Amino acid sequence: MLVCLGIITSPHGIKGAVKIKTFTEKPENISLYGELVSGNESYQIDSISVIGDNLVIAAINGINSRNEAELLRNKKLYIEREKLPELDDEDEFYQSDLVGMEVRLENNELYGHVKSIHNFGSDDILEILVIDSQRSIMLSFTKEVFPNVNVKEKYIVLNMPEFIN
C-alpha cells in the first residue's frame, strides 16, 4: 500500500527547486524516508527548507532547472506503507489506515465505511459511504465529529452532527 507524503505544488526559483505541500507530522520529515514515487518515477529529495506549517522548498536529485521543476507540478509523492515507522501510541495512526474502516454511531450501530480522505486546504474531510443509502457524505475529521478511532479493531465512532439529522 502506498501512502501519500506530499504533493509538489509549483517550481521555486530558477535552479529546479520545488514547493511541496507535506502531509507528514513535521514538514521536514518528508525527506527522511528515501526515494518517493509518483507513477513509474522515483524522486530523491536532496535538501529542504521549511517555509510553513506544511510547506517546504525542496531540491530534488536530477532536477536542475525551472523547466524541469515545472513538469513536476501537482505530482503526488508516495512511500510504501512498510517503510514508515511503527507508531508507539495506540491512539496514533496514519491517515491511510482510516480508508476502509467501519464508521459506527455512538450506539455501536454500523453507519458506513470510510471511502477516502480529502483536504481542500483547511481540515481533513472524511468521505463516508453510508450503508442505508449507498451515497457518500463528507464530514470534517475533527475530535468532536469522530471522538474515537480504534485502529486495532478497524472502526471509528461518529458523533453525528445536527445538520445531518
mmCIF file of C-alpha atoms in Angstrom:
data_model
loop_
_atom_site.group_PDB
_atom_site.id
_atom_site.type_symbol
_atom_site.label_atom_id
_atom_site.label_comp_id
_atom_site.label_asym_id
_atom_site.label_seq_id
_atom_site.Cartn_x
_atom_site.Cartn_y
_atom_site.Cartn_z
ATOM 1 C CA MET A 1 0.000 0.000 0.000
ATOM 2 C CA LEU A 2 1.282 3.453 -0.883
ATOM 3 C CA VAL A 3 0.919 6.444 1.432
ATOM 4 C CA CYS A 4 0.954 9.987 0.045
ATOM 5 C CA LEU A 5 3.520 12.123 1.902
ATOM 6 C CA GLY A 6 3.117 15.271 -0.152
ATOM 7 C CA ILE A 7 2.317 16.998 -3.413
ATOM 8 C CA ILE A 8 4.573 19.218 -5.496
ATOM 9 C CA THR A 9 2.665 22.479 -5.855
ATOM 10 C CA SER A 10 4.988 24.595 -8.005
ATOM 11 C CA PRO A 11 8.554 25.347 -9.064
ATOM 12 C CA HIS A 12 10.600 27.695 -6.870
ATOM 13 C CA GLY A 13 13.341 29.804 -8.377
ATOM 14 C CA ILE A 14 15.385 29.022 -11.484
ATOM 15 C CA LYS A 15 17.603 26.150 -10.296
ATOM 16 C CA GLY A 16 14.983 23.397 -10.168
ATOM 17 C CA ALA A 17 13.718 23.659 -6.600
ATOM 18 C CA VAL A 18 10.045 22.910 -5.934
ATOM 19 C CA LYS A 19 7.454 23.755 -3.289
ATOM 20 C CA ILE A 20 5.923 20.690 -1.665
ATOM 21 C CA LYS A 21 2.798 20.611 0.489
ATOM 22 C CA THR A 22 3.570 17.898 3.037
ATOM 23 C CA PHE A 23 1.217 15.515 4.798
ATOM 24 C CA THR A 24 3.811 14.439 7.371
ATOM 25 C CA GLU A 25 3.586 15.292 11.077
ATOM 26 C CA LYS A 26 6.585 17.608 10.720
ATOM 27 C CA PRO A 27 7.167 19.057 7.241
ATOM 28 C CA GLU A 28 10.901 18.267 7.308
ATOM 29 C CA ASN A 29 10.120 14.554 7.717
ATOM 30 C CA ILE A 30 9.255 14.232 4.035
ATOM 31 C CA SER A 31 12.966 13.780 3.297
ATOM 32 C CA LEU A 32 13.530 11.024 5.888
ATOM 33 C CA TYR A 33 12.186 8.019 4.001
ATOM 34 C CA GLY A 34 14.419 7.854 0.951
ATOM 35 C CA GLU A 35 13.057 7.736 -2.559
ATOM 36 C CA LEU A 36 9.489 8.830 -3.075
ATOM 37 C CA VAL A 37 7.472 7.575 -6.021
ATOM 38 C CA SER A 38 4.930 9.089 -8.372
ATOM 39 C CA GLY A 39 3.659 6.716 -11.016
ATOM 40 C CA ASN A 40 6.695 4.988 -12.547
ATOM 41 C CA GLU A 41 9.090 7.758 -11.498
ATOM 42 C CA SER A 42 11.076 7.993 -8.281
ATOM 43 C CA TYR A 43 12.436 11.122 -6.649
ATOM 44 C CA GLN A 44 15.163 11.651 -4.067
ATOM 45 C CA ILE A 45 14.913 14.845 -2.038
ATOM 46 C CA ASP A 46 18.415 16.241 -1.550
ATOM 47 C CA SER A 47 17.631 19.189 0.720
ATOM 48 C CA ILE A 48 14.678 21.045 2.138
ATOM 49 C CA SER A 49 13.827 24.340 3.782
ATOM 50 C CA VAL A 50 10.657 24.568 5.847
ATOM 51 C CA ILE A 51 8.681 27.679 4.890
ATOM 52 C CA GLY A 52 5.326 26.987 6.567
ATOM 53 C CA ASP A 53 3.300 24.562 8.673
ATOM 54 C CA ASN A 54 3.003 22.039 5.852
ATOM 55 C CA LEU A 55 5.126 23.618 3.160
ATOM 56 C CA VAL A 56 8.760 23.088 2.178
ATOM 57 C CA ILE A 57 11.058 24.131 -0.605
ATOM 58 C CA ALA A 58 12.972 21.076 -1.818
ATOM 59 C CA ALA A 59 15.821 20.298 -4.142
ATOM 60 C CA ILE A 60 15.214 17.009 -5.950
ATOM 61 C CA ASN A 61 18.130 14.977 -7.282
ATOM 62 C CA GLY A 62 18.370 15.364 -11.077
ATOM 63 C CA ILE A 63 16.024 18.368 -11.321
ATOM 64 C CA ASN A 64 18.245 21.308 -12.260
ATOM 65 C CA SER A 65 16.076 23.906 -13.985
ATOM 66 C CA ARG A 66 12.776 25.677 -13.561
ATOM 67 C CA ASN A 67 11.503 23.983 -16.739
ATOM 68 C CA GLU A 68 12.232 20.526 -15.278
ATOM 69 C CA ALA A 69 10.605 21.557 -11.990
ATOM 70 C CA GLU A 70 7.529 22.848 -13.831
ATOM 71 C CA LEU A 71 6.945 19.335 -15.220
ATOM 72 C CA LEU A 72 6.575 18.053 -11.647
ATOM 73 C CA ARG A 73 3.708 20.395 -10.753
ATOM 74 C CA ASN A 74 0.827 18.562 -8.993
ATOM 75 C CA LYS A 75 2.742 15.267 -8.719
ATOM 76 C CA LYS A 76 1.822 13.368 -5.580
ATOM 77 C CA LEU A 77 4.770 11.790 -3.757
ATOM 78 C CA TYR A 78 4.248 8.356 -2.196
ATOM 79 C CA ILE A 79 6.130 5.916 0.010
ATOM 80 C CA GLU A 80 5.375 2.264 0.709
ATOM 81 C CA ARG A 81 3.475 1.909 3.997
ATOM 82 C CA GLU A 82 6.025 -0.648 5.255
ATOM 83 C CA LYS A 83 8.805 1.981 5.105
ATOM 84 C CA LEU A 84 7.053 4.250 7.586
ATOM 85 C CA PRO A 85 7.975 3.887 11.258
ATOM 86 C CA GLU A 86 5.783 1.876 13.590
ATOM 87 C CA LEU A 87 3.648 4.071 15.823
ATOM 88 C CA ASP A 88 4.229 3.897 19.576
ATOM 89 C CA ASP A 89 0.864 5.018 20.880
ATOM 90 C CA GLU A 90 -2.305 3.078 20.088
ATOM 91 C CA ASP A 91 -4.062 6.443 19.693
ATOM 92 C CA GLU A 92 -1.751 7.278 16.765
ATOM 93 C CA PHE A 93 -2.466 6.256 13.190
ATOM 94 C CA TYR A 94 -1.618 7.089 9.633
ATOM 95 C CA GLN A 95 -4.476 8.701 7.734
ATOM 96 C CA SER A 96 -4.263 5.994 5.083
ATOM 97 C CA ASP A 97 -5.170 3.484 7.814
ATOM 98 C CA LEU A 98 -8.629 5.088 8.018
ATOM 99 C CA VAL A 99 -9.640 4.171 4.456
ATOM 100 C CA GLY A 100 -11.919 1.135 4.562
ATOM 101 C CA MET A 101 -12.631 1.406 8.290
ATOM 102 C CA GLU A 102 -16.157 0.905 9.584
ATOM 103 C CA VAL A 103 -17.948 4.038 10.742
ATOM 104 C CA ARG A 104 -20.149 3.335 13.759
ATOM 105 C CA LEU A 105 -22.617 5.563 15.527
ATOM 106 C CA GLU A 106 -22.184 6.134 19.248
ATOM 107 C CA ASN A 107 -24.699 3.327 19.945
ATOM 108 C CA ASN A 108 -22.309 0.986 18.028
ATOM 109 C CA GLU A 109 -24.679 0.721 15.037
ATOM 110 C CA LEU A 110 -22.838 0.359 11.726
ATOM 111 C CA TYR A 111 -23.355 3.536 9.682
ATOM 112 C CA GLY A 112 -20.923 3.145 6.787
ATOM 113 C CA HIS A 113 -17.292 2.887 5.715
ATOM 114 C CA VAL A 114 -14.546 5.445 5.121
ATOM 115 C CA LYS A 115 -14.257 5.729 1.353
ATOM 116 C CA SER A 116 -11.446 8.310 1.178
ATOM 117 C CA ILE A 117 -9.796 11.314 2.793
ATOM 118 C CA HIS A 118 -9.711 14.750 1.195
ATOM 119 C CA ASN A 119 -8.056 18.019 2.080
ATOM 120 C CA PHE A 120 -9.227 21.067 0.184
ATOM 121 C CA GLY A 121 -6.981 23.485 2.051
ATOM 122 C CA SER A 122 -8.122 23.627 5.651
ATOM 123 C CA ASP A 123 -9.127 20.500 7.577
ATOM 124 C CA ASP A 124 -9.143 16.895 6.518
ATOM 125 C CA ILE A 125 -12.506 15.630 5.290
ATOM 126 C CA LEU A 126 -13.629 12.005 5.503
ATOM 127 C CA GLU A 127 -15.798 10.729 2.672
ATOM 128 C CA ILE A 128 -18.126 8.114 4.107
ATOM 129 C CA LEU A 129 -20.154 5.632 2.077
ATOM 130 C CA VAL A 130 -23.437 5.352 4.005
ATOM 131 C CA ILE A 131 -24.771 1.777 4.103
ATOM 132 C CA ASP A 132 -28.506 2.598 4.057
ATOM 133 C CA SER A 133 -28.488 4.954 1.079
ATOM 134 C CA GLN A 134 -25.288 3.848 -0.723
ATOM 135 C CA ARG A 135 -24.489 7.570 -1.043
ATOM 136 C CA SER A 136 -21.401 9.364 0.121
ATOM 137 C CA ILE A 137 -21.294 12.151 2.670
ATOM 138 C CA MET A 138 -18.304 14.259 3.640
ATOM 139 C CA LEU A 139 -17.598 15.263 7.219
ATOM 140 C CA SER A 140 -14.795 17.257 8.801
ATOM 141 C CA PHE A 141 -12.331 14.939 10.533
ATOM 142 C CA THR A 142 -12.379 16.525 13.983
ATOM 143 C CA LYS A 143 -12.419 15.089 17.501
ATOM 144 C CA GLU A 144 -15.965 16.446 18.002
ATOM 145 C CA VAL A 145 -17.350 14.604 14.968
ATOM 146 C CA PHE A 146 -15.153 11.488 15.298
ATOM 147 C CA PRO A 147 -14.408 11.134 19.039
ATOM 148 C CA ASN A 148 -12.830 7.672 18.835
ATOM 149 C CA VAL A 149 -10.590 5.947 16.295
ATOM 150 C CA ASN A 150 -9.985 2.268 17.066
ATOM 151 C CA VAL A 151 -7.123 1.246 14.782
ATOM 152 C CA LYS A 152 -6.826 -2.246 16.239
ATOM 153 C CA GLU A 153 -10.475 -3.171 15.586
ATOM 154 C CA LYS A 154 -10.672 -1.004 12.430
ATOM 155 C CA TYR A 155 -13.593 1.283 13.228
ATOM 156 C CA ILE A 156 -14.225 4.911 14.055
ATOM 157 C CA VAL A 157 -17.075 6.365 16.086
ATOM 158 C CA LEU A 158 -19.241 9.065 14.533
ATOM 159 C CA ASN A 159 -20.930 11.699 16.691
ATOM 160 C CA MET A 160 -23.494 12.703 14.067
ATOM 161 C CA PRO A 161 -23.553 16.485 13.548
ATOM 162 C CA GLU A 162 -27.015 18.043 13.947
ATOM 163 C CA PHE A 163 -27.120 19.404 10.382
ATOM 164 C CA ILE A 164 -27.055 15.819 9.000
ATOM 165 C CA ASN A 165 -30.012 14.531 11.036
#
